[in-house]
Amino acid sequence: MAAATHVAPSLALEMQPILPTALAIKAAAVSVESCNTNGNKVTTTVLNSEGNILVVIRNESAGPHTVEHSFNKAYTSVSFGRSFNLGSTRAIIAGTKPGKGIGEFPLPANPLKGLSYVIGGINIYSNGKLIGSIGVAGSPNGDLDENCGQAGLNAIKLQLD
């Protein structure tokens, strides 16, 4: 008599692309240089998809607050990018305008350590998968920071797909 065996369905691991440190360094360096060319002294932080720092590059004349602030922008973007499908701090800000909110309630100015509701954080994707984020701080306004972050992403775009 043959013994009955139960075979569990095949469990496959999801394949997740990983942002290489070399690309993170290139994006951060181009970002800082892009802002420097325009007279803005900034810090750029690049995180992996889990919010861990891959690289921080600070212009030697950037303010001391820019290191933490660039991290906070990148961290906010990658955190909400995963949870709410928002690709930048700009999108997060738009989502928290009066009458709107992320989830059920509008978010207060700083509900959790490490979050920043200032433009300048942008998610990094590879083939539609979130692989990290870049945050820039130190320009006179977030639009300028975001432009420099986008310049950094443009420099590595071909390697991401």
GROMACS .gro file of N, CA, C and O in nm, residues 51-139:
model
  356
   51GLY      N    1   1.547   5.195   0.373
   51GLY     CA    2   1.574   5.318   0.446
   51GLY      C    3   1.712   5.324   0.508
   51GLY      O    4   1.739   5.410   0.592
   52ASN      N    5   1.801   5.234   0.468
   52ASN     CA    6   1.939   5.234   0.519
   52ASN      C    7   2.027   5.321   0.429
   52ASN      O    8   2.014   5.319   0.307
   53ILE      N    9   2.119   5.392   0.490
   53ILE     CA   10   2.207   5.482   0.417
   53ILE      C   11   2.306   5.403   0.332
   53ILE      O   12   2.375   5.314   0.383
   54LEU      N   13   2.312   5.438   0.203
   54LEU     CA   14   2.415   5.385   0.115
   54LEU      C   15   2.529   5.485   0.101
   54LEU      O   16   2.646   5.448   0.099
   55VAL      N   17   2.494   5.613   0.088
   55VAL     CA   18   2.597   5.716   0.072
   55VAL      C   19   2.542   5.852   0.115
   55VAL      O   20   2.424   5.880   0.098
   56VAL      N   21   2.632   5.933   0.170
   56VAL     CA   22   2.603   6.073   0.200
   56VAL      C   23   2.720   6.153   0.144
   56VAL      O   24   2.835   6.124   0.176
   57ILE      N   25   2.689   6.251   0.060
   57ILE     CA   26   2.792   6.342   0.012
   57ILE      C   27   2.749   6.484   0.045
   57ILE      O   28   2.639   6.526   0.012
   58ARG      N   29   2.837   6.554   0.114
   58ARG     CA   30   2.809   6.691   0.159
   58ARG      C   31   2.909   6.786   0.096
   58ARG      O   32   3.030   6.764   0.104
   59ASN      N   33   2.858   6.891   0.032
   59ASN     CA   34   2.946   6.997  -0.015
   59ASN      C   35   3.015   7.056   0.107
   59ASN      O   36   2.952   7.074   0.212
   60GLU      N   37   3.143   7.086   0.094
   60GLU     CA   38   3.219   7.135   0.209
   60GLU      C   39   3.164   7.264   0.268
   60GLU      O   40   3.192   7.297   0.383
   61SER      N   41   3.081   7.337   0.194
   61SER     CA   42   3.023   7.461   0.245
   61SER      C   43   2.875   7.448   0.281
   61SER      O   44   2.811   7.548   0.316
   62ALA      N   45   2.820   7.328   0.274
   62ALA     CA   46   2.678   7.307   0.309
   62ALA      C   47   2.659   7.324   0.459
   62ALA      O   48   2.748   7.294   0.539
   63GLY      N   49   2.541   7.374   0.497
   63GLY     CA   50   2.511   7.393   0.638
   63GLY      C   51   2.507   7.260   0.714
   63GLY      O   52   2.480   7.155   0.656
   64PRO      N   53   2.532   7.265   0.844
   64PRO     CA   54   2.535   7.142   0.922
   64PRO      C   55   2.400   7.070   0.928
   64PRO      O   56   2.396   6.947   0.943
   65HIS      N   57   2.291   7.143   0.915
   65HIS     CA   58   2.159   7.082   0.921
   65HIS      C   59   2.128   6.997   0.799
   65HIS      O   60   2.037   6.913   0.801
   66THR      N   61   2.203   7.017   0.690
   66THR     CA   62   2.169   6.952   0.563
   66THR      C   63   2.191   6.801   0.564
   66THR      O   64   2.126   6.728   0.489
   67VAL      N   65   2.280   6.753   0.649
   67VAL     CA   66   2.306   6.608   0.655
   67VAL      C   67   2.181   6.536   0.704
   67VAL      O   68   2.130   6.443   0.639
   68GLU      N   69   2.128   6.580   0.818
   68GLU     CA   70   2.008   6.516   0.871
   68GLU      C   71   1.886   6.542   0.783
   68GLU      O   72   1.804   6.452   0.760
   69HIS      N   73   1.876   6.663   0.731
   69HIS     CA   74   1.757   6.698   0.652
   69HIS      C   75   1.753   6.620   0.520
   69HIS      O   76   1.646   6.576   0.477
   70SER      N   77   1.868   6.599   0.456
   70SER     CA   78   1.869   6.521   0.331
   70SER      C   79   1.831   6.377   0.360
   70SER      O   80   1.757   6.314   0.283
   71PHE      N   81   1.877   6.322   0.473
   71PHE     CA   82   1.836   6.187   0.512
   71PHE      C   83   1.685   6.183   0.534
   71PHE      O   84   1.616   6.093   0.484
   72ASN      N   85   1.632   6.280   0.607
   72ASN     CA   86   1.488   6.280   0.637
   72ASN      C   87   1.403   6.286   0.510
   72ASN      O   88   1.300   6.219   0.500
   73LYS      N   89   1.446   6.365   0.413
   73LYS     CA   90   1.371   6.372   0.287
   73LYS      C   91   1.372   6.238   0.215
   73LYS      O   92   1.267   6.190   0.168
   74ALA      N   93   1.489   6.176   0.206
   74ALA     CA   94   1.499   6.045   0.139
   74ALA      C   95   1.421   5.939   0.217
   74ALA      O   96   1.350   5.857   0.158
   75TYR      N   97   1.431   5.942   0.349
   75TYR     CA   98   1.362   5.844   0.434
   75TYR      C   99   1.211   5.855   0.422
   75TYR      O  100   1.139   5.756   0.413
   76THR      N  101   1.161   5.978   0.421
   76THR     CA  102   1.017   6.000   0.406
   76THR      C  103   0.969   5.946   0.272
   76THR      O  104   0.867   5.876   0.265
   77SER      N  105   1.044   5.976   0.168
   77SER     CA  106   1.004   5.933   0.034
   77SER      C  107   1.001   5.780   0.022
   77SER      O  108   0.904   5.723  -0.027
   78VAL      N  109   1.105   5.714   0.070
   78VAL     CA  110   1.109   5.568   0.058
   78VAL      C  111   1.009   5.501   0.152
   78VAL      O  112   0.951   5.398   0.117
   79SER      N  113   0.984   5.560   0.267
   79SER     CA  114   0.887   5.502   0.361
   79SER      C  115   0.746   5.507   0.305
   79SER      O  116   0.674   5.407   0.303
   80PHE      N  117   0.704   5.626   0.260
   80PHE     CA  118   0.569   5.639   0.207
   80PHE      C  119   0.557   5.583   0.065
   80PHE      O  120   0.449   5.547   0.022
   81GLY      N  121   0.669   5.576  -0.005
   81GLY     CA  122   0.667   5.515  -0.138
   81GLY      C  123   0.620   5.371  -0.132
   81GLY      O  124   0.543   5.325  -0.216
   82ARG      N  125   0.664   5.302  -0.033
   82ARG     CA  126   0.627   5.162  -0.015
   82ARG      C  127   0.481   5.150   0.031
   82ARG      O  128   0.405   5.071  -0.022
   83SER      N  129   0.444   5.228   0.126
   83SER     CA  130   0.312   5.213   0.188
   83SER      C  131   0.197   5.275   0.107
   83SER      O  132   0.087   5.222   0.108
   84PHE      N  133   0.224   5.388   0.043
   84PHE     CA  134   0.115   5.462  -0.020
   84PHE      C  135   0.136   5.490  -0.168
   84PHE      O  136   0.065   5.570  -0.227
   85ASN      N  137   0.237   5.428  -0.227
   85ASN     CA  138   0.264   5.443  -0.370
   85ASN      C  139   0.284   5.590  -0.409
   85ASN      O  140   0.230   5.638  -0.507
   86LEU      N  141   0.359   5.660  -0.327
   86LEU     CA  142   0.393   5.800  -0.353
   86LEU      C  143   0.542   5.807  -0.382
   86LEU      O  144   0.624   5.757  -0.305
   87GLY      N  145   0.580   5.871  -0.493
   87GLY     CA  146   0.718   5.864  -0.540
   87GLY      C  147   0.809   5.977  -0.499
   87GLY      O  148   0.925   5.979  -0.538
   88SER      N  149   0.759   6.071  -0.419
   88SER     CA  150   0.845   6.184  -0.380
   88SER      C  151   0.784   6.256  -0.261
   88SER      O  152   0.666   6.239  -0.230
   89THR      N  153   0.866   6.338  -0.197
   89THR     CA  154   0.811   6.419  -0.089
   89THR      C  155   0.711   6.521  -0.145
   89THR      O  156   0.617   6.559  -0.076
   90ARG      N  157   0.728   6.560  -0.270
   90ARG     CA  158   0.630   6.650  -0.334
   90ARG      C  159   0.492   6.584  -0.336
   90ARG      O  160   0.391   6.647  -0.304
   91ALA      N  161   0.487   6.456  -0.375
   91ALA     CA  162   0.359   6.383  -0.379
   91ALA      C  163   0.301   6.365  -0.239
   91ALA      O  164   0.179   6.371  -0.220
   92ILE      N  165   0.387   6.346  -0.141
   92ILE     CA  166   0.341   6.331  -0.002
   92ILE      C  167   0.280   6.462   0.046
   92ILE      O  168   0.173   6.463   0.108
   93ILE      N  169   0.345   6.573   0.017
   93ILE     CA  170   0.293   6.704   0.056
   93ILE      C  171   0.156   6.727  -0.008
   93ILE      O  172   0.061   6.770   0.057
   94ALA      N  173   0.144   6.696  -0.137
   94ALA     CA  174   0.016   6.712  -0.206
   94ALA      C  175  -0.092   6.625  -0.143
   94ALA      O  176  -0.208   6.666  -0.134
   95GLY      N  177  -0.054   6.508  -0.095
   95GLY     CA  178  -0.149   6.417  -0.033
   95GLY      C  179  -0.192   6.456   0.106
   95GLY      O  180  -0.289   6.402   0.159
   96THR      N  181  -0.123   6.551   0.167
   96THR     CA  182  -0.158   6.592   0.303
   96THR      C  183  -0.215   6.733   0.309
   96THR      O  184  -0.227   6.790   0.416
   97LYS      N  185  -0.253   6.788   0.195
   97LYS     CA  186  -0.317   6.920   0.195
   97LYS      C  187  -0.450   6.911   0.271
   97LYS      O  188  -0.507   6.803   0.284
   98PRO      N  189  -0.500   7.022   0.320
   98PRO     CA  190  -0.627   7.019   0.394
   98PRO      C  191  -0.736   6.944   0.317
   98PRO      O  192  -0.752   6.960   0.197
   99GLY      N  193  -0.805   6.858   0.391
   99GLY     CA  194  -0.912   6.779   0.330
   99GLY      C  195  -0.863   6.648   0.274
   99GLY      O  196  -0.941   6.565   0.233
  100LYS      N  197  -0.732   6.630   0.269
  100LYS     CA  198  -0.675   6.505   0.222
  100LYS      C  199  -0.589   6.448   0.333
  100LYS      O  200  -0.562   6.512   0.432
  101GLY      N  201  -0.541   6.330   0.315
  101GLY     CA  202  -0.450   6.271   0.410
  101GLY      C  203  -0.395   6.142   0.355
  101GLY      O  204  -0.444   6.091   0.255
  102ILE      N  205  -0.294   6.093   0.417
  102ILE     CA  206  -0.240   5.963   0.381
  102ILE      C  207  -0.305   5.865   0.477
  102ILE      O  208  -0.294   5.880   0.598
  103GLY      N  209  -0.374   5.769   0.422
  103GLY     CA  210  -0.454   5.683   0.508
  103GLY      C  211  -0.582   5.757   0.542
  103GLY      O  212  -0.644   5.819   0.457
  104GLU      N  213  -0.620   5.755   0.668
  104GLU     CA  214  -0.748   5.815   0.708
  104GLU      C  215  -0.735   5.957   0.763
  104GLU      O  216  -0.832   6.030   0.766
  105PHE      N  217  -0.618   5.994   0.810
  105PHE     CA  218  -0.605   6.124   0.876
  105PHE      C  219  -0.489   6.203   0.817
  105PHE      O  220  -0.387   6.146   0.780
  106PRO      N  221  -0.504   6.336   0.808
  106PRO     CA  222  -0.390   6.418   0.768
  106PRO      C  223  -0.278   6.400   0.870
  106PRO      O  224  -0.304   6.383   0.989
  107LEU      N  225  -0.156   6.405   0.824
  107LEU     CA  226  -0.043   6.387   0.915
  107LEU      C  227  -0.002   6.520   0.976
  107LEU      O  228   0.000   6.623   0.908
  108PRO      N  229   0.034   6.520   1.105
  108PRO     CA  230   0.086   6.642   1.166
  108PRO      C  231   0.225   6.673   1.110
  108PRO      O  232   0.282   6.593   1.037
  109ALA      N  233   0.277   6.787   1.145
  109ALA     CA  234   0.403   6.835   1.087
  109ALA      C  235   0.518   6.734   1.100
  109ALA      O  236   0.595   6.717   1.009
  110ASN      N  237   0.532   6.669   1.212
  110ASN     CA  238   0.643   6.575   1.231
  110ASN      C  239   0.601   6.464   1.328
  110ASN      O  240   0.645   6.463   1.443
  111PRO      N  241   0.517   6.369   1.283
  111PRO     CA  242   0.465   6.270   1.375
  111PRO      C  243   0.566   6.162   1.414
  111PRO      O  244   0.557   6.105   1.520
  112LEU      N  245   0.663   6.136   1.328
  112LEU     CA  246   0.761   6.032   1.354
  112LEU      C  247   0.901   6.084   1.326
  112LEU      O  248   0.923   6.159   1.231
  113LYS      N  249   0.995   6.043   1.408
  113LYS     CA  250   1.134   6.084   1.387
  113LYS      C  251   1.181   6.041   1.248
  113LYS      O  252   1.155   5.931   1.204
  114GLY      N  253   1.248   6.129   1.179
  114GLY     CA  254   1.304   6.098   1.049
  114GLY      C  255   1.217   6.135   0.932
  114GLY      O  256   1.259   6.120   0.818
  115LEU      N  257   1.097   6.184   0.957
  115LEU     CA  258   1.010   6.223   0.846
  115LEU      C  259   1.019   6.374   0.822
  115LEU      O  260   1.035   6.451   0.916
  116SER      N  261   1.011   6.412   0.696
  116SER     CA  262   1.017   6.553   0.659
  116SER      C  263   0.919   6.579   0.547
  116SER      O  264   0.920   6.509   0.446
  117TYR      N  265   0.836   6.678   0.564
  117TYR     CA  266   0.738   6.713   0.462
  117TYR      C  267   0.785   6.837   0.386
  117TYR      O  268   0.720   6.940   0.383
  118VAL      N  269   0.905   6.822   0.327
  118VAL     CA  270   0.967   6.927   0.248
  118VAL      C  271   1.009   6.865   0.115
  118VAL      O  272   1.062   6.754   0.111
  119ILE      N  273   0.987   6.936   0.007
  119ILE     CA  274   1.024   6.887  -0.126
  119ILE      C  275   1.175   6.864  -0.133
  119ILE      O  276   1.252   6.943  -0.080
  120GLY      N  277   1.214   6.754  -0.198
  120GLY     CA  278   1.356   6.724  -0.217
  120GLY      C  279   1.390   6.578  -0.201
  120GLY      O  280   1.506   6.539  -0.212
  121GLY      N  281   1.290   6.493  -0.176
  121GLY     CA  282   1.312   6.349  -0.168
  121GLY      C  283   1.244   6.282  -0.286
  121GLY      O  284   1.129   6.313  -0.317
  122ILE      N  285   1.316   6.192  -0.354
  122ILE     CA  286   1.262   6.125  -0.472
  122ILE      C  287   1.296   5.976  -0.464
  122ILE      O  288   1.410   5.940  -0.435
  123ASN      N  289   1.199   5.892  -0.494
  123ASN     CA  290   1.224   5.749  -0.495
  123ASN      C  291   1.301   5.706  -0.619
  123ASN      O  292   1.295   5.771  -0.723
  124ILE      N  293   1.372   5.595  -0.605
  124ILE     CA  294   1.448   5.537  -0.714
  124ILE      C  295   1.384   5.402  -0.746
  124ILE      O  296   1.364   5.319  -0.656
  125TYR      N  297   1.353   5.380  -0.874
  125TYR     CA  298   1.289   5.257  -0.918
  125TYR      C  299   1.374   5.185  -1.023
  125TYR      O  300   1.445   5.250  -1.100
  126SER      N  301   1.363   5.054  -1.024
  126SER     CA  302   1.423   4.972  -1.129
  126SER      C  303   1.315   4.877  -1.178
  126SER      O  304   1.262   4.797  -1.099
  127ASN      N  305   1.281   4.889  -1.306
  127ASN     CA  306   1.175   4.805  -1.364
  127ASN      C  307   1.048   4.807  -1.280
  127ASN      O  308   0.986   4.703  -1.255
  128GLY      N  309   1.012   4.924  -1.232
  128GLY     CA  310   0.889   4.941  -1.156
  128GLY      C  311   0.898   4.903  -1.009
  128GLY      O  312   0.802   4.917  -0.935
  129LYS      N  313   1.013   4.857  -0.962
  129LYS     CA  314   1.030   4.818  -0.821
  129LYS      C  315   1.108   4.926  -0.748
  129LYS      O  316   1.210   4.976  -0.795
  130LEU      N  317   1.059   4.959  -0.629
  130LEU     CA  318   1.125   5.058  -0.544
  130LEU      C  319   1.258   5.000  -0.494
  130LEU      O  320   1.259   4.893  -0.432
  131ILE      N  321   1.369   5.069  -0.524
  131ILE     CA  322   1.499   5.019  -0.480
  131ILE      C  323   1.574   5.118  -0.391
  131ILE      O  324   1.681   5.087  -0.339
  132GLY      N  325   1.518   5.237  -0.371
  132GLY     CA  326   1.584   5.333  -0.285
  132GLY      C  327   1.526   5.471  -0.301
  132GLY      O  328   1.419   5.490  -0.360
  133SER      N  329   1.598   5.569  -0.249
  133SER     CA  330   1.555   5.708  -0.260
  133SER      C  331   1.675   5.800  -0.248
  133SER      O  332   1.780   5.760  -0.196
  134ILE      N  333   1.658   5.920  -0.298
  134ILE     CA  334   1.761   6.023  -0.290
  134ILE      C  335   1.699   6.145  -0.224
  134ILE      O  336   1.585   6.181  -0.254
  135GLY      N  337   1.770   6.205  -0.133
  135GLY     CA  338   1.724   6.326  -0.066
  135GLY      C  339   1.830   6.434  -0.073
  135GLY      O  340   1.948   6.405  -0.053
  136VAL      N  341   1.789   6.556  -0.104
  136VAL     CA  342   1.881   6.668  -0.118
  136VAL      C  343   1.833   6.781  -0.028
  136VAL      O  344   1.714   6.812  -0.024
  137ALA      N  345   1.927   6.845   0.043
  137ALA     CA  346   1.892   6.958   0.130
  137ALA      C  347   2.003   7.061   0.126
  137ALA      O  348   2.122   7.027   0.120
  138GLY      N  349   1.963   7.188   0.130
  138GLY     CA  350   2.058   7.297   0.139
  138GLY      C  351   2.034   7.411   0.043
  138GLY      O  352   2.087   7.520   0.060
  139SER      N  353   1.954   7.388  -0.061
  139SER     CA  354   1.920   7.497  -0.154
  139SER      C  355   1.820   7.591  -0.086
  139SER      O  356   1.757   7.554   0.013
   0.00000   0.00000   0.00000
